[in-house]
Each structure stands twice: as structure tokens, then as C-alpha cells.
Coordinates of C-alpha atoms in Angstrom, one line a residue:
Chain K
X1 CA 22.0 -5.4 -26.2
X2 CA 19.3 -4.9 -28.9
X3 CA 16.8 -2.2 -29.3
X4 CA 13.4 -3.4 -30.2
X5 CA 10.3 -1.4 -31.4
X6 CA 6.8 -2.6 -31.8
X7 CA 3.8 -1.1 -33.6
X8 CA 1.1 -0.6 -32.6
X9 CA 1.8 0.1 -29.0
X10 CA -1.9 -0.6 -28.3
X11 CA -5.1 -1.1 -30.2
X12 CA -8.8 -1.8 -29.6
X13 CA -10.3 -3.9 -32.0
X14 CA -13.7 -5.7 -32.7
X15 CA -14.3 -9.3 -32.5
X16 CA -14.0 -11.2 -35.9
X17 CA -11.2 -8.7 -37.2
X18 CA -7.7 -9.3 -37.5
X19 CA -4.7 -7.3 -36.3
X20 CA -1.0 -7.3 -37.5
X21 CA 1.8 -6.5 -35.0
X22 CA 5.2 -5.4 -36.3
X23 CA 8.5 -6.0 -34.6
X24 CA 11.7 -4.2 -35.5
X25 CA 15.1 -4.7 -34.2
X26 CA 18.1 -2.5 -34.6
X27 CA 20.6 -5.3 -35.6
X28 CA 20.4 -8.6 -37.4
X29 CA 19.5 -11.4 -35.3
X30 CA 18.8 -15.1 -36.1
X31 CA 16.1 -15.9 -33.7
X32 CA 12.9 -13.9 -32.9
X33 CA 10.3 -14.9 -30.4
X34 CA 6.5 -13.9 -29.9
X35 CA 5.0 -14.1 -26.6
X36 CA 1.7 -13.5 -25.1
X37 CA 0.9 -12.2 -21.6
X38 CA -2.7 -12.4 -20.6
X39 CA -4.2 -10.1 -18.1
X40 CA -2.5 -10.7 -14.6
X41 CA -0.5 -13.5 -16.2
X42 CA 3.0 -14.6 -16.9
X43 CA 4.5 -14.8 -20.4
X44 CA 3.7 -17.7 -22.7
X45 CA 5.7 -18.4 -25.8
X46 CA 3.6 -18.5 -28.9
X47 CA 6.2 -19.2 -31.6
X48 CA 9.8 -18.9 -32.7
X49 CA 10.5 -17.2 -36.0
X50 CA 13.7 -17.8 -37.9
X51 CA 14.4 -15.9 -41.1
X52 CA 13.8 -18.1 -44.2
X53 CA 11.9 -20.9 -42.4
X54 CA 8.4 -21.4 -41.1
X55 CA 7.8 -20.4 -37.6
X56 CA 7.7 -22.9 -34.8
X57 CA 4.6 -22.9 -32.7
X58 CA 4.2 -24.0 -29.2
X59 CA 1.5 -26.3 -28.0
X60 CA -1.9 -24.5 -28.0
X61 CA -1.0 -22.1 -30.7
X62 CA -1.7 -22.7 -34.5
X63 CA -0.5 -20.9 -37.6
X64 CA -4.1 -20.3 -38.8
X65 CA -4.8 -18.0 -35.6
X66 CA -1.4 -16.7 -35.3
X67 CA 0.4 -16.3 -38.8
X68 CA 3.9 -15.1 -38.5
X69 CA 6.3 -13.6 -41.1
X70 CA 10.0 -13.0 -40.9
X71 CA 11.0 -11.6 -44.2
X72 CA 14.5 -10.6 -43.1
X73 CA 17.0 -10.5 -40.0
X74 CA 15.6 -7.5 -38.6
X75 CA 11.7 -7.7 -38.9
X76 CA 9.0 -9.8 -38.1
X77 CA 5.1 -9.6 -37.9
X78 CA 2.5 -11.4 -35.8
X79 CA -1.1 -11.3 -37.0
X80 CA -3.9 -12.1 -34.5
X81 CA -6.8 -13.6 -36.7
X82 CA -10.5 -13.7 -36.2
X83 CA -10.2 -12.1 -32.8
X84 CA -12.3 -12.8 -29.7
X85 CA -12.3 -11.1 -26.4
X86 CA -10.1 -14.0 -25.1
X87 CA -7.2 -12.6 -27.3
X88 CA -7.2 -9.6 -25.2
X89 CA -3.4 -9.6 -24.1
X90 CA -0.2 -8.0 -24.3
X91 CA 1.8 -9.4 -27.1
X92 CA 5.7 -9.1 -27.0
X93 CA 8.5 -9.9 -29.4
X94 CA 12.0 -10.7 -28.3
X95 CA 15.3 -11.5 -29.8
X96 CA 18.1 -13.7 -28.5
X97 CA 21.3 -11.7 -28.1
X98 CA 24.5 -12.8 -26.8
X99 CA 25.8 -16.3 -26.2
X100 CA 23.8 -17.3 -23.0
X101 CA 20.2 -17.5 -24.3
X102 CA 19.3 -14.2 -22.8
X103 CA 16.5 -12.4 -24.7
X104 CA 15.6 -8.7 -25.1
X105 CA 11.9 -7.8 -25.2
X106 CA 10.1 -5.1 -27.1
X107 CA 7.8 -2.8 -25.3
X108 CA 4.7 -4.9 -26.1
X109 CA 1.4 -4.2 -27.9
X110 CA -1.5 -4.1 -25.7
X111 CA -4.7 -5.6 -27.5
X112 CA -8.1 -5.2 -26.4
X113 CA -10.9 -7.0 -28.2
X114 CA -14.5 -5.9 -27.7
Chain S
X1 CA 11.5 -30.8 -19.3
X2 CA 12.4 -27.4 -17.7
X3 CA 10.4 -25.5 -15.4
X4 CA 10.4 -22.8 -12.7
X5 CA 8.2 -22.2 -9.6
X6 CA 8.1 -18.8 -8.0
X7 CA 7.1 -19.7 -4.4
X8 CA 5.4 -16.2 -3.6
X9 CA 3.0 -14.6 -5.8
X10 CA 3.1 -11.4 -3.8
X11 CA 5.9 -10.1 -1.4
X12 CA 5.6 -6.9 0.6
X13 CA 8.5 -5.0 2.3
X14 CA 9.2 -1.8 3.8
X15 CA 11.5 0.6 2.2
X16 CA 15.1 0.1 3.4
X17 CA 14.7 -3.5 4.3
X18 CA 16.0 -6.4 2.6
X19 CA 14.2 -8.2 -0.4
X20 CA 13.9 -12.0 -0.9
X21 CA 12.1 -13.4 -4.0
X22 CA 12.3 -17.2 -4.2
X23 CA 12.6 -19.4 -7.2
X24 CA 13.0 -23.1 -7.7
X25 CA 13.8 -24.6 -11.0
X26 CA 13.7 -28.1 -12.7
X27 CA 16.0 -28.9 -15.5
X28 CA 17.4 -32.0 -17.0
X29 CA 20.6 -30.3 -17.8
X30 CA 22.7 -27.4 -16.6
X31 CA 20.4 -24.5 -16.9
X32 CA 20.7 -20.8 -17.9
X33 CA 18.5 -18.9 -15.3
X34 CA 17.4 -15.3 -15.4
X35 CA 15.4 -12.8 -13.4
X36 CA 13.5 -10.2 -15.4
X37 CA 11.5 -7.2 -13.9
X38 CA 8.5 -5.6 -15.5
X39 CA 7.4 -2.2 -14.2
X40 CA 3.8 -1.2 -14.6
X41 CA 3.0 -0.4 -18.3
X42 CA 6.6 -0.9 -19.3
X43 CA 8.6 -3.7 -21.0
X44 CA 10.6 -6.4 -19.6
X45 CA 14.1 -5.7 -18.3
X46 CA 16.9 -8.3 -17.8
X47 CA 17.9 -8.1 -14.2
X48 CA 20.7 -10.7 -14.1
X49 CA 21.4 -14.0 -15.6
X50 CA 23.2 -17.3 -14.5
X51 CA 25.1 -19.4 -17.1
X52 CA 27.4 -21.9 -15.1
X53 CA 30.0 -19.4 -14.1
X54 CA 30.0 -17.9 -10.8
X55 CA 27.0 -19.2 -8.5
X56 CA 26.6 -15.8 -7.1
X57 CA 25.4 -13.4 -9.7
X58 CA 25.2 -9.6 -9.5
X59 CA 22.7 -7.7 -11.5
X60 CA 21.5 -4.2 -12.1
X61 CA 20.2 -1.9 -9.3
X62 CA 21.8 -3.6 -6.5
X63 CA 20.1 -7.1 -7.1
X64 CA 21.8 -10.5 -7.0
X65 CA 21.0 -14.0 -7.1
X66 CA 22.5 -17.3 -5.9
X67 CA 22.5 -20.5 -7.9
X68 CA 22.2 -23.4 -5.6
X69 CA 22.3 -26.7 -7.6
X70 CA 21.7 -28.9 -4.3
X71 CA 18.6 -26.9 -3.5
X72 CA 17.5 -26.3 -7.3
X73 CA 17.2 -22.7 -6.2
X74 CA 17.8 -19.3 -7.7
X75 CA 16.5 -16.8 -5.1
X76 CA 16.7 -13.0 -5.9
X77 CA 17.9 -10.8 -3.2
X78 CA 18.6 -7.0 -2.6
X79 CA 19.9 -5.6 0.8
X80 CA 17.6 -2.5 0.8
X81 CA 14.6 -1.9 -1.0
X82 CA 13.7 1.2 -2.7
X83 CA 10.3 2.5 -3.6
X84 CA 11.4 2.2 -7.4
X85 CA 11.8 -1.5 -6.9
X86 CA 8.0 -2.1 -6.8
X87 CA 7.3 -4.2 -9.9
X88 CA 6.6 -7.7 -11.2
X89 CA 9.5 -10.0 -11.1
X90 CA 10.0 -13.1 -13.3
X91 CA 12.2 -16.1 -12.7
X92 CA 13.0 -17.6 -16.0
X93 CA 14.8 -20.9 -17.3
X94 CA 16.1 -21.5 -20.6
X95 CA 14.3 -24.5 -22.1
X96 CA 16.9 -25.1 -25.0
X97 CA 16.8 -23.9 -28.6
X98 CA 16.3 -20.4 -27.4
X99 CA 12.9 -21.0 -25.7
X100 CA 12.5 -19.2 -22.3
X101 CA 10.1 -20.6 -19.8
X102 CA 8.7 -18.1 -17.3
X103 CA 7.5 -18.5 -13.8
X104 CA 4.3 -17.1 -12.7
X105 CA 5.6 -13.9 -11.3
X106 CA 6.0 -12.2 -8.0
X107 CA 4.5 -8.8 -7.3
X108 CA 6.9 -6.8 -5.0
X109 CA 5.3 -4.1 -3.0
X110 CA 7.5 -1.4 -1.3
X111 CA 5.9 0.3 1.5
X112 CA 7.1 3.8 2.7

């Protein structure tokens, strides 16, 4: 298994500002993923981040709103830009580990936009 | 396209009684299926996984799930519920290329 940390663990931000969330893994991984969990809801994949290439975004998510960096095999960032209250969610990163598509998740970043 | 449907949004059981959380899946190929648990204010933890080996999969904390292709189901069970099992449970299917597709979740309540 992989150990994943995220920073910050939570934040309260004003609308119109941006927040960058960091995800650190204790081992080198090819694929990293970013998910959003809106209050009381399930998880939705935002994008897949591979090192050395542009992130692949899911339908409904765009790079201008959620830019992602993946500078190396152990680290990634997700920025939530020009925030509105609708962006209040838990944001989770995950990594694929093993040979069966299982993923391990970070503890999440709880974002509140006022 | 792959999808999962969790048939119950909320399940309530008494401590010591069996747990059944129901999940149906849809997949155009042999799927990888998972159950994850999320305790309040904590991260997601992998309970168990099915990857086309044994159809009865045993996981952590006494949970197990049975893959039934004819019924396209992957229900999660536990013989005896414990208070610490109270949490949100997600049935998940692999969508290929590493993508995971989550069900809507089932809240398990365990009454003393």
C-alpha cells in the first residue's frame, strides 16, 4: 500500500480566490487522481495526472478551473481557481497501486468557500 | 460504460446482527470491483476487491463480498455488526485506464 498526505487538511476561503492543494506519496507512482466529494455526496473524478504529460479531465471539469501539476512521480497539486460557495467540498487525491486498479486515498482537504 | 448502483442509501442494523449492503454493477467487460469504507471525518479505506479470481472475496474487519455475474451483483456482508462498523460504504467499479466509478454510497447505522 501507499501512504499519502495532503496539505492543507482544511481551509476556509473567500469567493474569488484560489487554493492549491498538495498531494505527496511515499513511493513513486505512475498515475495520480483527483476527486471531489461534495457535501453528503459520493466521489467524482476530476482528473487523472500522469507525470510528464497534461492531466486528463473528466466531463464537467476544465483546466482553467482546476489546473493540475505533476512535476515528479511522488507529488501533485490541484488548484481550485476563482472559487465560489459551490466549490465547497472535500478534495481527495489517490494513487493506483498494485496490479488490479485498486487505489489508495489521501485523507482529503476539506474546503469551505464563503 | 461502467456503472454501479447501491440499492440502499441507508441501512440500520442492531449490534451483533448480520449486515447486507447491496450493489449492482454494469460493465461491458469483466470488471474489477471494490468496496471502500469512509468513517466520519476520515479518509477512504479499501475493504476488499474482486479481480476475476475467487468469486467470494474476504476483506478486512470480517467483511466479505460475493461476485455474481448472472445477477451483476457484488453485495457486501458481515455476519455480526459491531458499533465501529458505522460508516459510509461505497461500491466501486473500475472504468478502465485506472478510472474508478463510485456508487452513491450506503450509510450503515449500528444500533446498540
